[in-house]
Tab-separated table of C-alpha atoms in Angstrom:
chain	number	residue	atom	x	y	z
A	1	MET	CA	-10.453	-12.224	-59.168
A	2	LYS	CA	-13.554	-12.745	-57.059
A	3	VAL	CA	-11.525	-14.428	-54.301
A	4	ILE	CA	-9.066	-11.515	-54.240
A	5	ASN	CA	-11.940	-9.015	-54.078
A	6	LEU	CA	-13.576	-10.936	-51.218
A	7	HIS	CA	-10.304	-11.071	-49.343
A	8	GLN	CA	-9.787	-7.308	-49.797
A	9	GLU	CA	-13.350	-6.647	-48.677
A	10	GLU	CA	-12.819	-8.773	-45.544
A	11	ASN	CA	-9.599	-6.920	-44.729
A	12	GLU	CA	-11.348	-3.544	-45.134
A	13	ILE	CA	-14.122	-4.659	-42.788
A	14	ILE	CA	-11.539	-5.892	-40.290
A	15	ASP	CA	-9.743	-2.522	-40.433
A	16	LEU	CA	-12.998	-0.716	-39.809
A	17	ALA	CA	-13.860	-3.062	-36.937
A	18	VAL	CA	-10.427	-2.442	-35.398
A	19	ALA	CA	-11.308	1.288	-35.455
A	20	ASN	CA	-14.464	0.427	-33.419
A	21	ASN	CA	-16.793	0.912	-36.397
A	22	ARG	CA	-19.953	-0.655	-35.071
A	23	GLN	CA	-21.434	-1.403	-38.511
A	24	ALA	CA	-18.318	-3.324	-39.555
A	25	GLN	CA	-18.380	-5.254	-36.290
A	26	GLN	CA	-22.051	-6.082	-36.843
A	27	ARG	CA	-21.279	-7.356	-40.329
A	28	ILE	CA	-18.555	-9.647	-38.994
A	29	TYR	CA	-20.913	-10.886	-36.287
A	30	ALA	CA	-23.726	-11.520	-38.748
A	31	LYS	CA	-21.393	-13.450	-41.048
A	32	PHE	CA	-19.703	-15.722	-38.513
A	33	SER	CA	-22.114	-16.026	-35.562
A	34	PRO	CA	-24.259	-18.961	-36.955
A	35	LYS	CA	-21.194	-21.113	-37.561
A	36	MET	CA	-19.619	-20.113	-34.272
A	37	LEU	CA	-22.771	-20.884	-32.334
A	38	SER	CA	-22.650	-24.358	-33.886
A	39	VAL	CA	-19.053	-24.716	-32.693
A	40	CYS	CA	-20.055	-23.635	-29.187
A	41	ARG	CA	-22.999	-26.035	-29.260
A	42	GLN	CA	-20.593	-28.947	-29.875
A	43	TYR	CA	-19.034	-28.303	-26.494
A	44	ILE	CA	-22.004	-26.948	-24.502
A	45	LYS	CA	-25.296	-28.824	-24.327
A	46	ASP	CA	-27.483	-25.813	-23.446
A	47	VAL	CA	-28.022	-23.521	-26.457
A	48	HIS	CA	-28.558	-20.412	-24.323
A	49	ILE	CA	-25.338	-20.973	-22.409
A	50	ALA	CA	-23.609	-21.673	-25.717
A	51	GLU	CA	-24.901	-18.328	-27.034
A	52	ASP	CA	-23.638	-16.524	-23.900
A	53	VAL	CA	-20.226	-18.081	-24.379
A	54	MET	CA	-20.282	-17.128	-28.070
A	55	ILE	CA	-21.103	-13.467	-27.268
A	56	THR	CA	-18.242	-13.332	-24.730
A	57	ALA	CA	-15.924	-14.881	-27.314
A	58	PHE	CA	-17.013	-12.350	-29.974
A	59	MET	CA	-16.280	-9.545	-27.550
A	60	LYS	CA	-12.765	-10.928	-27.154
A	61	VAL	CA	-12.541	-11.142	-30.947
A	62	PHE	CA	-13.339	-7.426	-31.358
A	63	VAL	CA	-11.172	-6.332	-28.446
A	64	ASN	CA	-8.149	-8.279	-29.773
A	65	LEU	CA	-8.858	-7.735	-33.477
A	66	SER	CA	-5.802	-5.513	-33.888
A	67	GLN	CA	-3.643	-8.570	-33.014
A	68	PHE	CA	-4.935	-10.480	-36.073
A	69	GLU	CA	-2.083	-10.377	-38.608
A	70	LYS	CA	-4.262	-11.135	-41.689
A	71	LYS	CA	-1.923	-13.947	-42.711
A	72	GLY	CA	-4.163	-16.943	-42.009
A	73	SER	CA	-7.877	-17.571	-42.144
A	74	PHE	CA	-9.978	-15.027	-40.252
A	75	GLU	CA	-12.650	-17.659	-39.644
A	76	GLY	CA	-10.052	-20.040	-38.255
A	77	TRP	CA	-8.784	-17.314	-35.898
A	78	ILE	CA	-12.318	-16.636	-34.622
A	79	ARG	CA	-12.995	-20.384	-34.307
A	80	ARG	CA	-9.895	-20.851	-32.156
A	81	ILE	CA	-11.035	-18.069	-29.833
A	82	MET	CA	-14.481	-19.721	-29.645
A	83	ILE	CA	-13.025	-23.129	-28.729
A	84	ASN	CA	-10.773	-21.620	-26.037
A	85	GLU	CA	-13.714	-19.688	-24.611
A	86	CYS	CA	-15.872	-22.836	-24.617
A	87	ILE	CA	-13.218	-24.843	-22.750
A	88	SER	CA	-12.706	-22.081	-20.180
A	89	GLY	CA	-16.518	-21.694	-19.947
A	90	ILE	CA	-16.993	-25.405	-19.199
A	91	ARG	CA	-14.180	-25.275	-16.647
A	92	ALA	CA	-15.779	-22.221	-15.033
A	93	TYR	CA	-19.194	-23.890	-14.712
A	94	LYS	CA	-17.917	-27.204	-13.358
A	95	LYS	CA	-14.664	-28.976	-12.586
A	96	VAL	CA	-13.482	-31.115	-15.506
A	97	ASN	CA	-11.383	-34.140	-14.635
A	98	PHE	CA	-8.986	-35.601	-17.152
A	99	ILE	CA	-8.092	-38.989	-15.693
A	100	GLU	CA	-5.358	-41.014	-17.346
A	101	ASP	CA	-6.104	-44.714	-17.730
A	102	SER	CA	-3.190	-46.765	-16.399
A	103	ASN	CA	-3.975	-49.591	-18.884
A	104	GLY	CA	-3.338	-47.239	-21.821
A	105	TYR	CA	-5.691	-46.980	-24.744
A	106	GLU	CA	-7.096	-49.493	-27.207
A	107	GLU	CA	-8.145	-49.135	-30.854
A	108	ILE	CA	-11.913	-49.328	-31.210
A	109	GLU	CA	-13.575	-49.808	-34.569
A	110	TYR	CA	-17.110	-48.616	-35.382
A	111	GLU	CA	-19.487	-50.229	-37.846
A	112	THR	CA	-19.173	-48.472	-41.207
A	113	ASP	CA	-22.601	-48.814	-42.763
A	114	LEU	CA	-24.377	-46.440	-40.386
A	115	GLN	CA	-25.683	-42.985	-41.411
A	116	PHE	CA	-26.657	-40.487	-38.712
A	117	SER	CA	-28.460	-37.181	-38.798
A	118	VAL	CA	-26.851	-34.067	-37.334
A	119	GLU	CA	-29.223	-34.222	-34.359
A	120	ASP	CA	-28.213	-37.829	-33.691
A	121	ILE	CA	-24.542	-36.907	-33.873
A	122	GLN	CA	-25.078	-34.026	-31.478
A	123	SER	CA	-26.986	-36.250	-29.056
A	124	LEU	CA	-24.144	-38.786	-29.228
A	125	ILE	CA	-21.593	-36.079	-28.417
A	126	ASP	CA	-23.804	-34.654	-25.649
A	127	SER	CA	-23.904	-38.074	-23.985
A	128	LEU	CA	-20.153	-37.935	-23.407
A	129	PRO	CA	-18.688	-36.540	-20.176
A	130	ASP	CA	-17.071	-33.101	-20.528
A	131	GLY	CA	-13.494	-34.402	-20.440
A	132	TYR	CA	-14.102	-36.967	-23.171
A	133	LYS	CA	-16.236	-34.536	-25.184
A	134	ILE	CA	-13.555	-31.836	-25.271
A	135	VAL	CA	-10.822	-34.224	-26.373
A	136	PHE	CA	-13.116	-35.923	-28.918
A	137	ASN	CA	-14.181	-32.586	-30.449
A	138	LEU	CA	-10.637	-31.272	-30.582
A	139	PHE	CA	-9.277	-34.430	-32.192
A	140	VAL	CA	-12.133	-35.445	-34.563
A	141	ILE	CA	-13.821	-32.159	-35.532
A	142	GLU	CA	-11.090	-29.521	-35.098
A	143	GLY	CA	-8.295	-31.821	-36.264
A	144	TYR	CA	-5.792	-31.123	-33.467
A	145	LYS	CA	-3.088	-33.674	-32.659
A	146	HIS	CA	-2.879	-35.223	-29.178
A	147	LYS	CA	0.269	-33.245	-28.444
A	148	GLU	CA	-1.510	-29.988	-29.270
A	149	ILE	CA	-4.566	-31.028	-27.225
A	150	ALA	CA	-2.291	-31.848	-24.295
A	151	THR	CA	-0.703	-28.386	-24.361
A	152	MET	CA	-4.092	-26.691	-24.824
A	153	LEU	CA	-5.653	-28.445	-21.821
A	154	GLY	CA	-2.547	-28.678	-19.669
A	155	ILE	CA	-2.518	-32.474	-19.615
A	156	THR	CA	-0.139	-35.161	-20.858
A	157	GLU	CA	-0.318	-36.622	-24.349
A	158	GLY	CA	-1.088	-40.036	-22.856
A	159	THR	CA	-4.020	-38.614	-20.930
A	160	SER	CA	-5.380	-37.070	-24.134
A	161	LYS	CA	-5.076	-40.410	-25.947
A	162	SER	CA	-6.717	-42.354	-23.122
A	163	GLN	CA	-9.515	-39.770	-22.893
A	164	PHE	CA	-10.135	-40.135	-26.627
A	165	SER	CA	-10.083	-43.945	-26.369
A	166	GLN	CA	-12.644	-43.817	-23.558
A	167	ALA	CA	-14.794	-41.413	-25.610
A	168	ARG	CA	-14.712	-43.815	-28.555
A	169	LYS	CA	-15.672	-46.751	-26.320
A	170	MET	CA	-18.600	-44.799	-24.944
A	171	LEU	CA	-19.695	-43.647	-28.397
A	172	LYS	CA	-19.612	-47.236	-29.666
A	173	SER	CA	-21.995	-48.311	-26.954
A	174	GLN	CA	-24.239	-45.300	-27.687
A	175	ILE	CA	-24.243	-46.152	-31.409
A	176	GLU	CA	-25.281	-49.703	-30.527
A	177	ILE	CA	-28.217	-48.325	-28.539
A	178	LEU	CA	-29.237	-46.093	-31.472
A	179	LYS	CA	-28.915	-49.005	-33.878
A	180	ASN	CA	-31.143	-51.191	-31.706
A	181	ARG	CA	-33.709	-48.352	-31.475
A	182	GLU	CA	-33.823	-48.032	-35.282
A	183	LYS	CA	-34.232	-51.797	-35.632
A	184	ASN	CA	-37.188	-51.734	-33.249
A	185	TYR	CA	-38.876	-48.962	-35.299
B	1	MET	CA	-4.611	-43.097	-34.138
B	2	LYS	CA	-6.579	-42.939	-37.390
B	3	LYS	CA	-10.016	-41.425	-37.748
B	4	SER	CA	-12.790	-43.884	-38.567
B	5	VAL	CA	-15.463	-43.418	-41.241
B	6	ILE	CA	-18.078	-42.473	-38.656
B	7	GLU	CA	-15.781	-39.842	-37.231
B	8	LYS	CA	-15.253	-38.357	-40.701
B	9	GLN	CA	-19.021	-38.377	-41.154
B	10	ILE	CA	-19.442	-36.537	-37.808
B	11	LYS	CA	-16.890	-33.911	-38.856
B	12	GLU	CA	-18.502	-33.252	-42.249
B	13	LYS	CA	-22.025	-33.004	-40.910
B	14	LEU	CA	-21.089	-30.712	-38.019
B	15	ALA	CA	-18.950	-28.461	-40.263
B	16	THR	CA	-21.959	-27.603	-42.433
B	17	ARG	CA	-24.284	-27.065	-39.478
B	18	GLU	CA	-25.356	-23.536	-38.511
B	19	PHE	CA	-27.342	-22.144	-35.603
B	20	THR	CA	-29.088	-18.794	-35.875
B	21	PRO	CA	-28.448	-16.790	-32.709
B	22	SER	CA	-31.287	-14.882	-31.035
B	23	PRO	CA	-31.978	-11.349	-32.401
B	24	ALA	CA	-31.107	-9.773	-29.026
B	25	SER	CA	-27.654	-11.338	-29.070
B	26	TRP	CA	-26.137	-8.496	-31.156
B	27	ASP	CA	-27.665	-5.856	-28.849
B	28	ARG	CA	-26.075	-7.579	-25.871
B	29	LEU	CA	-22.730	-7.692	-27.617
B	30	ASP	CA	-23.123	-4.035	-28.645
B	31	ALA	CA	-23.790	-3.050	-25.019
B	32	MET	CA	-20.776	-5.041	-23.842
B	33	LEU	CA	-18.564	-3.416	-26.467
B	34	THR	CA	-19.679	0.117	-25.498
B	35	VAL	CA	-18.885	-0.663	-21.853
B	36	THR	CA	-15.400	-1.928	-22.716
B	37	GLU	CA	-14.667	0.929	-25.131
B	38	LYS	CA	-15.297	3.748	-22.605
B	39	PRO	CA	-12.349	3.097	-20.296
B	40	LYS	CA	-10.070	2.819	-23.323
B	41	ARG	CA	-9.825	6.596	-23.583
B	42	ASN	CA	-6.459	8.241	-23.343
B	43	PHE	CA	-5.405	8.304	-19.716
B	44	LYS	CA	-1.735	8.998	-20.293
B	45	TRP	CA	-1.947	12.349	-18.543
B	46	VAL	CA	-3.355	10.614	-15.441
B	47	TYR	CA	-0.352	8.293	-15.290
B	48	PHE	CA	1.956	11.242	-15.841
B	49	ALA	CA	0.274	13.271	-13.078
B	50	ALA	CA	0.342	10.281	-10.741
B	51	SER	CA	4.043	9.723	-11.377
B	52	VAL	CA	4.826	13.427	-10.787
B	53	LEU	CA	2.804	13.415	-7.568
B	54	GLY	CA	4.561	10.278	-6.427
B	55	PHE	CA	7.944	11.801	-7.135
B	56	LEU	CA	7.021	14.988	-5.251
B	57	LEU	CA	5.733	12.983	-2.299
B	58	ILE	CA	8.871	10.873	-2.097
B	59	SER	CA	11.141	13.904	-2.418
B	60	SER	CA	9.210	15.869	0.232
B	61	LEU	CA	9.355	12.888	2.573
B	62	TYR	CA	13.092	12.595	2.000
B	63	PHE	CA	13.737	16.278	2.690
B	64	ASN	CA	11.416	16.337	5.699
B	65	GLN	CA	13.299	13.395	7.112
B	66	ASN	CA	16.529	15.426	6.984
B	67	GLN	CA	14.843	18.410	8.626
B	68	LYS	CA	13.511	16.218	11.387
B	69	GLU	CA	17.015	15.086	12.256
B	70	ILE	CA	18.125	18.702	12.640
B	71	ALA	CA	15.055	19.507	14.687
B	72	ILE	CA	15.919	16.728	17.154
B	73	ARG	CA	19.353	18.229	17.688
B	74	LYS	CA	17.770	21.615	18.276
B	75	ASN	CA	15.412	20.100	20.797
B	76	ASP	CA	18.322	18.595	22.669
B	77	ILE	CA	19.839	22.036	23.075
B	78	VAL	CA	16.508	23.533	24.019
B	79	VAL	CA	16.027	20.911	26.668
B	80	ASN	CA	19.361	21.705	28.233
B	81	GLU	CA	19.000	25.455	27.983
B	82	PRO	CA	16.382	25.803	30.751
B	83	LYS	CA	18.858	24.163	33.133
B	84	ILE	CA	21.424	26.821	32.411
B	85	VAL	CA	18.870	29.589	32.698
B	86	LEU	CA	17.689	28.173	35.957
B	87	LYS	CA	21.164	28.242	37.422
B	88	LYS	CA	21.831	31.691	36.170
B	89	LYS	CA	18.621	32.937	37.663
B	90	PHE	CA	19.387	31.295	40.906
B	91	ASP	CA	22.882	32.766	41.020
B	92	SER	CA	21.707	36.211	40.140
B	93	THR	CA	19.031	36.093	42.832
B	94	ALA	CA	21.572	34.888	45.362
B	95	LEU	CA	23.935	37.651	44.430
B	96	TYR	CA	21.130	40.159	44.430
B	97	SER	CA	19.946	39.057	47.865
B	98	SER	CA	23.457	39.212	49.285
B	99	LYS	CA	24.006	42.668	47.831
B	100	LYS	CA	20.638	43.739	49.146
B	101	LEU	CA	21.547	42.526	52.614
B	102	ILE	CA	24.836	44.359	52.559
B	103	SER	CA	23.229	47.564	51.450
B	104	LYS	CA	20.510	47.178	54.092
B	105	SER	CA	23.078	46.679	56.815
B	106	LEU	CA	24.902	49.753	55.639
B	107	VAL	CA	21.671	51.729	55.644
B	108	LEU	CA	20.876	50.529	59.140
B	109	GLU	CA	24.328	51.518	60.331
B	110	SER	CA	23.965	54.959	58.820
B	111	HIS	CA	20.560	55.353	60.519
B	112	GLU	CA	22.127	54.477	63.818
B	113	VAL	CA	24.818	57.053	63.200
B	114	GLU	CA	22.221	59.709	62.488
B	115	LYS	CA	20.243	58.844	65.619
B	116	THR	CA	23.303	58.944	67.855
B	117	SER	CA	24.491	62.229	66.371
B	118	ASN	CA	21.223	63.875	67.293
B	119	GLU	CA	21.201	62.559	70.834
B	120	SER	CA	24.846	62.772	72.025
B	121	ASN	CA	27.591	65.402	71.867
B	122	ASN	CA	30.160	65.872	69.120
B	123	SER	CA	33.071	64.055	70.749
B	124	TYR	CA	31.036	61.043	71.489
B	125	VAL	CA	29.675	61.194	67.960
B	126	SER	CA	33.123	61.302	66.451
B	127	VAL	CA	34.219	58.273	68.461
B	128	LYS	CA	30.997	56.516	67.598
B	129	THR	CA	31.289	57.364	63.902
B	130	VAL	CA	34.845	56.087	63.878
B	131	ASN	CA	33.679	52.898	65.526
B	132	LEU	CA	30.834	52.592	63.094
B	133	LEU	CA	33.075	53.220	60.142
B	134	THR	CA	35.473	50.571	61.342
B	135	HIS	CA	32.522	48.287	61.897
B	136	LEU	CA	31.298	49.044	58.385
B	137	GLU	CA	34.691	48.293	56.979
B	138	GLU	CA	34.754	45.030	58.891
B	139	THR	CA	31.353	44.067	57.585
B	140	GLN	CA	32.413	44.981	54.089
B	141	GLU	CA	35.565	42.913	54.496
B	142	GLN	CA	33.437	40.047	55.767
B	143	GLN	CA	31.096	40.386	52.777
B	144	ILE	CA	33.849	40.451	50.160
B	145	PRO	CA	34.933	36.776	50.612
B	146	ILE	CA	31.286	35.714	50.498
B	147	ILE	CA	30.808	37.566	47.217
B	148	ASN	CA	34.055	36.098	45.955
B	149	GLN	CA	32.861	32.671	46.979
B	150	ILE	CA	29.615	33.202	45.083
B	151	ILE	CA	31.488	34.453	42.005
B	152	ASN	CA	33.839	31.461	42.162
B	153	GLN	CA	30.898	29.172	42.596
B	154	LYS	CA	29.230	30.672	39.578
B	155	ALA	CA	32.388	30.223	37.548
B	156	GLU	CA	32.613	26.579	38.665
B	157	GLN	CA	29.012	26.025	37.710
B	158	GLN	CA	29.632	27.530	34.309
B	159	VAL	CA	32.642	25.263	33.874
B	160	VAL	CA	30.578	22.254	34.893
B	161	LEU	CA	27.870	23.261	32.454
B	162	ARG	CA	30.421	23.693	29.693
B	163	LYS	CA	31.969	20.313	30.445
B	164	SER	CA	28.771	18.358	30.100
B	165	LYS	CA	25.456	19.454	28.728
B	166	TYR	CA	23.646	16.589	30.400
B	167	VAL	CA	24.115	17.565	34.053
B	168	ASN	CA	21.554	16.575	36.592
B	169	VAL	CA	19.619	19.576	37.841
B	170	ASP	CA	19.189	18.148	41.356
B	171	GLU	CA	22.913	17.672	41.824
B	172	LEU	CA	23.604	21.228	40.780
B	173	LEU	CA	20.935	22.573	43.110
B	174	ALA	CA	22.309	20.480	45.943
B	175	SER	CA	25.775	21.892	45.309
B	176	VAL	CA	24.442	25.462	45.256
B	177	ASP	CA	21.956	25.353	48.142
B	178	PRO	CA	24.371	24.797	51.093
B	179	LEU	CA	26.498	27.702	49.944
B	180	SER	CA	23.529	30.014	49.788
B	181	LYS	CA	22.552	28.878	53.273
B	182	LYS	CA	26.062	29.541	54.507
B	183	LYS	CA	26.012	32.923	52.852
B	184	ASN	CA	22.716	33.829	54.514
B	185	SER	CA	23.891	32.633	57.937
B	186	SER	CA	27.109	34.620	57.609
B	187	ILE	CA	25.151	37.715	56.689
B	188	LEU	CA	22.831	37.198	59.636
B	189	GLN	CA	25.762	36.677	61.942
B	190	SER	CA	27.389	39.823	60.681
B	191	ASN	CA	24.230	41.917	61.014
B	192	VAL	CA	22.668	41.305	64.365
B	193	VAL	CA	19.922	43.914	63.879
B	194	VAL	CA	17.793	42.736	60.970
B	195	ASN	CA	14.173	43.426	60.190
B	196	SER	CA	12.231	40.228	60.767
B	197	ASN	CA	9.482	41.160	58.295
B	198	GLU	CA	11.991	41.629	55.546
B	199	LEU	CA	13.589	38.293	56.357
B	200	LEU	CA	10.217	36.578	56.292
B	201	SER	CA	9.367	38.171	52.958
B	202	GLN	CA	12.745	37.033	51.634
B	203	VAL	CA	12.085	33.479	52.852
B	204	ASP	CA	8.671	33.604	51.178
B	205	GLY	CA	10.379	34.689	47.984
B	206	GLU	CA	12.785	31.783	48.267
B	207	LEU	CA	9.911	29.386	48.860
B	208	GLU	CA	8.191	30.731	45.768
B	209	LEU	CA	11.429	30.268	43.915
B	210	SER	CA	11.686	26.682	45.058
B	211	PHE	CA	8.130	26.055	43.884
B	212	ARG	CA	9.005	27.626	40.562
B	213	GLU	CA	12.045	25.408	40.412
B	214	LYS	CA	9.912	22.375	41.087
B	215	ALA	CA	7.517	23.404	38.342
B	216	LEU	CA	10.396	23.995	35.950
B	217	LYS	CA	11.897	20.672	36.951
B	218	VAL	CA	8.640	18.866	36.223
B	219	VAL	CA	8.338	20.661	32.876
B	220	ASN	CA	11.950	19.801	32.049
B	221	GLN	CA	11.414	16.153	32.919
B	222	LYS	CA	8.339	16.022	30.715
B	223	ILE	CA	10.166	17.646	27.814
B	224	LYS	CA	13.038	15.227	28.360
B	225	THR	CA	10.747	12.178	28.247
B	226	ALA	CA	8.979	13.572	25.186
B	227	THR	CA	12.277	14.108	23.358
B	228	VAL	CA	13.520	10.659	24.331
B	229	ALA	CA	10.292	9.114	23.037
B	230	LEU	CA	10.561	11.171	19.825
B	231	SER	CA	14.163	10.173	19.269
B	232	ASN	CA	13.328	6.489	19.916
B	233	ARG	CA	10.464	6.664	17.425
B	234	ASN	CA	12.703	8.247	14.795
B	235	SER	CA	15.474	5.737	15.412
B	236	GLU	CA	12.920	2.909	14.949
């Protein structure tokens, strides 16, 4: 019953926000902005730039809110807009190259016993180049398939796979560095 | 490509993470939303008005184009009309001058008759009057073919003008001028006693006429060039 009531409440707020009710829009923003800023931070290293991108994405959310069919998850719909805005934001700031490795991709295994903090994970992701980072985030965190990533970024499936393989290789070396640092402490 | 344990760990930890945005972030978004909402007002009437104006403009242009075509035709006629008027004027002046000369000669003859009647006796006068009358008749007979020639010439000119609207003005003048000269010489030959002052004034009048003709010719040429340029522009 509670779930149904929450769903109805969300739909009512959405309807009000579609009618440019500023209070309803503020409520939606207050509810989803912390999570969405975290999503933007995964892609953009600078928090301020990530916040700018998030605000622009929220504006697109409210402008196109009437297109939301209320069939799927509202959070998922907003998240998708955020990711698209982040990718276009990165591409606007600097040119992102997605280079396909002619040797293909290789399976890389990490060590399993390691436990990282959120800050460590973020620093690991930040160390990746933009091309690798986007593909890694889309595949690992957002759960997209390589085919979907390829269509989203306008690249081939092979390129997406090779980019992910390169990202893994780089992360492995970064994890090794972190591991050595912890051993020294 | 399977996800490793570390990757699953990364996903879980990042999914629970939250960042609190700055307090001014909502105000910025609010300002952006107010800016985007303003132009979203109903502007259907503007589109409607623009479409109506566009339609009116296109239709007026279309109809004006048709009118312009008619106007060009009118101009063509107008350009040719001065030529006809010129000829007519010239002919009428020629006829008028010839008639004037004839009447003057007759007046002179009558003056002579009056003078002689006062000076000499009746018999002599009667003989003289008879001679003068015969002389008058002769002069009149001499004048009639000239007038006929002028009338025929005028008719020919009219025919020529009817045949082709685009007749060169110079050619027509050239065809008319020798005849007028002939006519004048014949009149002079017929009337030996002519007032020189009147002749000079007549010549002056003719000179003025020629100047007028030149001016009209220049004006006609300019109008012609203007119409040709206009027609070329329209055809382009």
